[in-house]
Amino acid sequence: MTSTRLLWALCLLAALVMIGAMIAFTGVPGQMACDGGTALDPLLRFEWMTTPAEFARFFGVDPCRTQLSLTMDAMNRIDVAAFIPAFTAFQLFAAWALRRDGRLAAFFVINAALIAGGCDMLEDRVLFNLAAIARMGDAVDPVWFGQLFWFVRVKFALLALGAIALGWLVGRRPGRGWMVACWMMMAGGAASVFGIFIPQLLTFGTAIAWLILLIVAIARVIFPGSERGFSDQG
């Protein structure tokens, strides 16, 4: 197995761990905010809190408050143990495999992925503390939301820009299929940039970009000898 094919295989393995983590997320019971919820996923809503008033509405009163705090902890443990390392590795291996198509872009993606993963870990530290505060029924210090604000936004901004950069790297390969993949990944990344202001777009845009990158990884593992993996040829 060539070094490039091995990198794509590792990228594919990281994607499978991500998918497993996402399935595990859906299996956690009690994913409903105590105020009835909104269109946003409860965990995403928890991440995007900015005030003690939002916190109080989200967690409500017992018994819902304790159950919801335990649910958020369970989901964040999956995040720390599997999803964050997997999405970081997914981008690292892809960027390193594509480095010959643009070293500066690949270097950016690698650093962006590492910083985004670090921000996500720090974000989860804050979320674990907030969930503990909710269980105890204590007043919450607004300082927590200041930290959360920056960790969340820096993370998502870097993931979005990383998706755009990876799309550009993919587009450097010859062939119409590669160019289609490039534009779809860049569109997904751009949607995620707007998602910083419209949270509903965050997961949608990133999902598109990462799904296309997963298809690229599969193609590069199956067809390692063809530089025109998504070529115009039939």
Coordinates of C-alpha atoms in Angstrom, one line a residue:
M1 CA 0.0 0.0 0.0
T2 CA 1.4 3.4 -1.0
S3 CA 1.8 6.1 1.6
T4 CA -0.9 8.2 -0.1
R5 CA -3.3 5.3 -0.2
L6 CA -2.6 4.6 3.5
L7 CA -3.4 8.2 4.3
W8 CA -6.7 8.0 2.5
A9 CA -7.4 4.6 4.3
L10 CA -6.8 6.3 7.6
C11 CA -9.0 9.2 6.6
L12 CA -11.7 6.7 5.8
L13 CA -11.2 4.9 9.1
A14 CA -11.6 8.3 10.9
A15 CA -14.8 8.9 9.0
L16 CA -16.2 5.6 10.1
V17 CA -15.4 6.5 13.7
M18 CA -17.3 9.8 13.2
I19 CA -20.3 8.0 11.8
G20 CA -20.2 5.6 14.8
A21 CA -20.1 8.6 17.2
M22 CA -23.0 10.2 15.4
I23 CA -25.1 7.0 15.7
A24 CA -24.1 6.9 19.4
F25 CA -25.4 10.5 19.8
T26 CA -28.8 9.5 18.5
G27 CA -29.0 6.7 21.0
V28 CA -28.7 8.9 24.1
P29 CA -32.2 9.2 25.6
G30 CA -33.8 12.4 26.8
Q31 CA -32.7 14.8 24.1
M32 CA -35.4 17.4 24.7
A33 CA -34.9 20.8 26.3
C34 CA -37.0 21.4 29.4
D35 CA -38.8 24.4 27.8
G36 CA -40.0 22.3 24.9
G37 CA -37.1 23.1 22.6
T38 CA -36.7 24.9 19.3
A39 CA -35.8 23.9 15.8
L40 CA -32.2 23.6 16.9
D41 CA -30.7 20.3 18.1
P42 CA -30.6 20.4 22.0
L43 CA -26.8 19.9 22.1
L44 CA -26.2 22.6 19.5
R45 CA -28.6 24.9 21.5
F46 CA -26.6 24.2 24.6
E47 CA -23.3 25.2 22.8
W48 CA -24.8 28.4 21.5
M49 CA -26.1 29.7 24.9
T50 CA -25.0 33.2 25.7
T51 CA -27.0 34.2 28.9
P52 CA -28.0 32.8 32.2
A53 CA -31.6 33.4 31.2
E54 CA -31.2 31.0 28.2
F55 CA -29.6 28.5 30.6
A56 CA -32.5 28.7 33.0
R57 CA -35.1 28.2 30.2
F58 CA -33.2 25.3 28.7
F59 CA -32.7 23.3 31.9
G60 CA -36.0 24.3 33.6
V61 CA -36.7 22.6 36.9
D62 CA -36.4 19.1 38.3
P63 CA -36.9 16.3 37.5
C64 CA -36.3 17.5 33.9
R65 CA -33.3 19.6 34.8
T66 CA -31.3 16.7 36.3
Q67 CA -32.2 14.3 33.4
L68 CA -31.3 16.9 30.7
S69 CA -28.0 17.7 32.4
L70 CA -27.1 13.9 32.5
T71 CA -28.1 13.7 28.8
M72 CA -25.9 16.6 27.8
D73 CA -23.0 15.0 29.8
A74 CA -23.5 11.6 28.0
M75 CA -23.4 13.3 24.6
N76 CA -20.4 15.3 25.4
R77 CA -18.5 12.2 26.7
I78 CA -19.1 10.7 23.2
D79 CA -17.9 14.0 21.7
V80 CA -14.6 14.0 23.8
A81 CA -13.9 10.2 23.4
A82 CA -14.7 9.7 19.8
F83 CA -16.1 12.5 17.7
I84 CA -13.5 15.2 18.3
P85 CA -10.5 13.0 17.7
A86 CA -12.2 11.5 14.7
F87 CA -13.1 14.7 12.9
T88 CA -9.6 16.1 13.6
A89 CA -7.9 13.0 12.2
F90 CA -10.3 12.9 9.2
Q91 CA -9.1 16.4 8.2
L92 CA -5.5 15.8 9.1
F93 CA -5.1 12.7 7.0
A94 CA -7.0 14.2 4.0
A95 CA -4.8 17.4 4.1
W96 CA -1.6 15.4 4.3
A97 CA -2.7 13.1 1.4
L98 CA -3.5 16.2 -0.7
R99 CA -0.4 18.2 0.4
R100 CA 1.3 17.9 -3.0
D101 CA -1.6 19.9 -4.5
G102 CA -1.0 22.9 -2.3
R103 CA 1.3 22.8 0.7
L104 CA 0.2 26.0 2.2
A105 CA -3.5 25.1 2.0
A106 CA -2.7 21.7 3.5
F107 CA -0.7 23.3 6.3
F108 CA -3.6 25.6 7.0
V109 CA -6.1 22.7 7.2
I110 CA -3.9 20.7 9.5
N111 CA -3.5 23.7 11.9
A112 CA -7.1 24.7 11.7
A113 CA -8.2 21.1 12.5
L114 CA -6.0 20.9 15.5
I115 CA -7.1 24.3 16.8
A116 CA -10.7 23.5 16.2
G117 CA -10.4 20.2 18.0
G118 CA -8.7 22.0 20.9
C119 CA -11.5 24.6 21.0
D120 CA -14.1 21.8 21.0
M121 CA -12.3 20.1 24.0
L122 CA -12.3 23.4 25.9
E123 CA -15.9 24.0 24.9
D124 CA -16.9 20.6 26.4
R125 CA -15.1 21.4 29.6
V126 CA -17.3 24.4 29.9
L127 CA -20.4 22.4 29.1
F128 CA -19.6 19.8 31.7
N129 CA -19.3 22.5 34.3
L130 CA -22.6 24.1 33.2
A131 CA -24.4 20.8 33.4
A132 CA -23.0 20.2 36.9
I133 CA -24.2 23.7 37.9
A134 CA -27.7 22.9 36.5
R135 CA -27.8 19.6 38.6
M136 CA -26.9 21.5 41.7
G137 CA -29.4 24.2 41.0
D138 CA -26.8 26.9 41.6
A139 CA -26.7 30.4 40.0
V140 CA -24.6 30.4 36.9
D141 CA -21.7 32.8 36.4
P142 CA -22.0 34.7 33.1
V143 CA -18.2 34.3 32.7
W144 CA -18.9 30.7 31.5
F145 CA -20.9 32.0 28.5
G146 CA -18.1 34.4 27.5
Q147 CA -15.7 31.4 27.3
L148 CA -18.3 29.3 25.4
F149 CA -19.0 32.2 22.9
W150 CA -15.4 32.2 21.7
F151 CA -14.7 28.4 21.8
V152 CA -17.8 27.6 19.8
R153 CA -17.4 30.3 17.2
V154 CA -13.6 29.8 16.6
K155 CA -14.2 26.0 16.3
F156 CA -17.0 26.3 13.7
A157 CA -15.2 29.1 11.8
L158 CA -12.0 27.0 11.5
L159 CA -14.0 23.9 10.5
A160 CA -15.8 25.9 7.8
L161 CA -12.6 27.4 6.4
G162 CA -10.9 24.0 6.6
A163 CA -13.7 22.5 4.5
I164 CA -13.2 25.3 1.9
A165 CA -9.4 24.8 1.8
L166 CA -9.9 21.0 1.4
G167 CA -12.3 21.6 -1.4
W168 CA -9.8 23.8 -3.1
L169 CA -7.1 21.1 -2.8
V170 CA -9.5 18.5 -4.2
G171 CA -10.2 20.8 -7.2
R172 CA -6.5 20.9 -8.0
R173 CA -6.8 17.3 -9.4
P174 CA -7.6 16.9 -13.1
G175 CA -11.0 15.7 -14.0
R176 CA -14.6 17.0 -14.0
G177 CA -15.5 14.8 -11.0
W178 CA -12.8 16.4 -8.9
M179 CA -14.0 19.8 -9.8
V180 CA -17.6 18.9 -8.9
A181 CA -16.4 17.6 -5.5
C182 CA -14.4 20.8 -5.1
W183 CA -17.4 23.1 -5.6
M184 CA -19.7 21.0 -3.4
M185 CA -17.1 21.0 -0.6
M186 CA -16.5 24.7 -0.9
A187 CA -20.3 25.4 -0.9
G188 CA -20.7 23.3 2.2
G189 CA -17.9 25.2 3.9
A190 CA -19.4 28.6 2.8
A191 CA -22.8 27.5 4.2
S192 CA -21.0 26.7 7.5
V193 CA -19.4 30.2 7.6
F194 CA -22.9 31.7 7.3
G195 CA -24.0 29.2 10.0
I196 CA -21.9 31.2 12.5
F197 CA -24.8 33.7 12.2
I198 CA -27.6 31.3 11.3
P199 CA -26.9 28.2 13.4
Q200 CA -29.3 26.0 11.4
L201 CA -26.7 26.0 8.5
L202 CA -23.8 24.8 10.6
T203 CA -24.3 21.1 10.6
F204 CA -25.9 21.1 7.1
G205 CA -22.9 22.8 5.5
T206 CA -20.3 20.8 7.3
A207 CA -22.2 17.5 6.6
I208 CA -22.1 18.3 2.8
A209 CA -18.4 19.0 2.8
W210 CA -17.4 16.0 4.9
L211 CA -19.7 13.7 3.0
I212 CA -18.0 14.7 -0.3
L213 CA -14.6 14.3 1.3
L214 CA -15.6 10.8 2.5
I215 CA -16.5 9.9 -1.1
V216 CA -13.1 11.2 -2.3
A217 CA -11.4 9.1 0.4
I218 CA -13.3 6.0 -0.8
A219 CA -12.4 6.7 -4.4
R220 CA -8.7 7.1 -3.5
V221 CA -8.6 3.9 -1.6
I222 CA -10.3 1.9 -4.3
F223 CA -8.5 3.5 -7.2
P224 CA -5.1 4.4 -5.8
G225 CA -3.2 4.3 -9.1
S226 CA -5.4 6.8 -11.0
E227 CA -4.7 10.5 -10.5
R228 CA -8.0 11.0 -12.4
G229 CA -10.1 9.1 -9.8
F230 CA -13.2 11.1 -10.7
S231 CA -12.1 11.6 -14.3
D232 CA -14.2 12.3 -17.3
Q233 CA -13.6 8.8 -18.5
G234 CA -16.3 6.2 -18.1

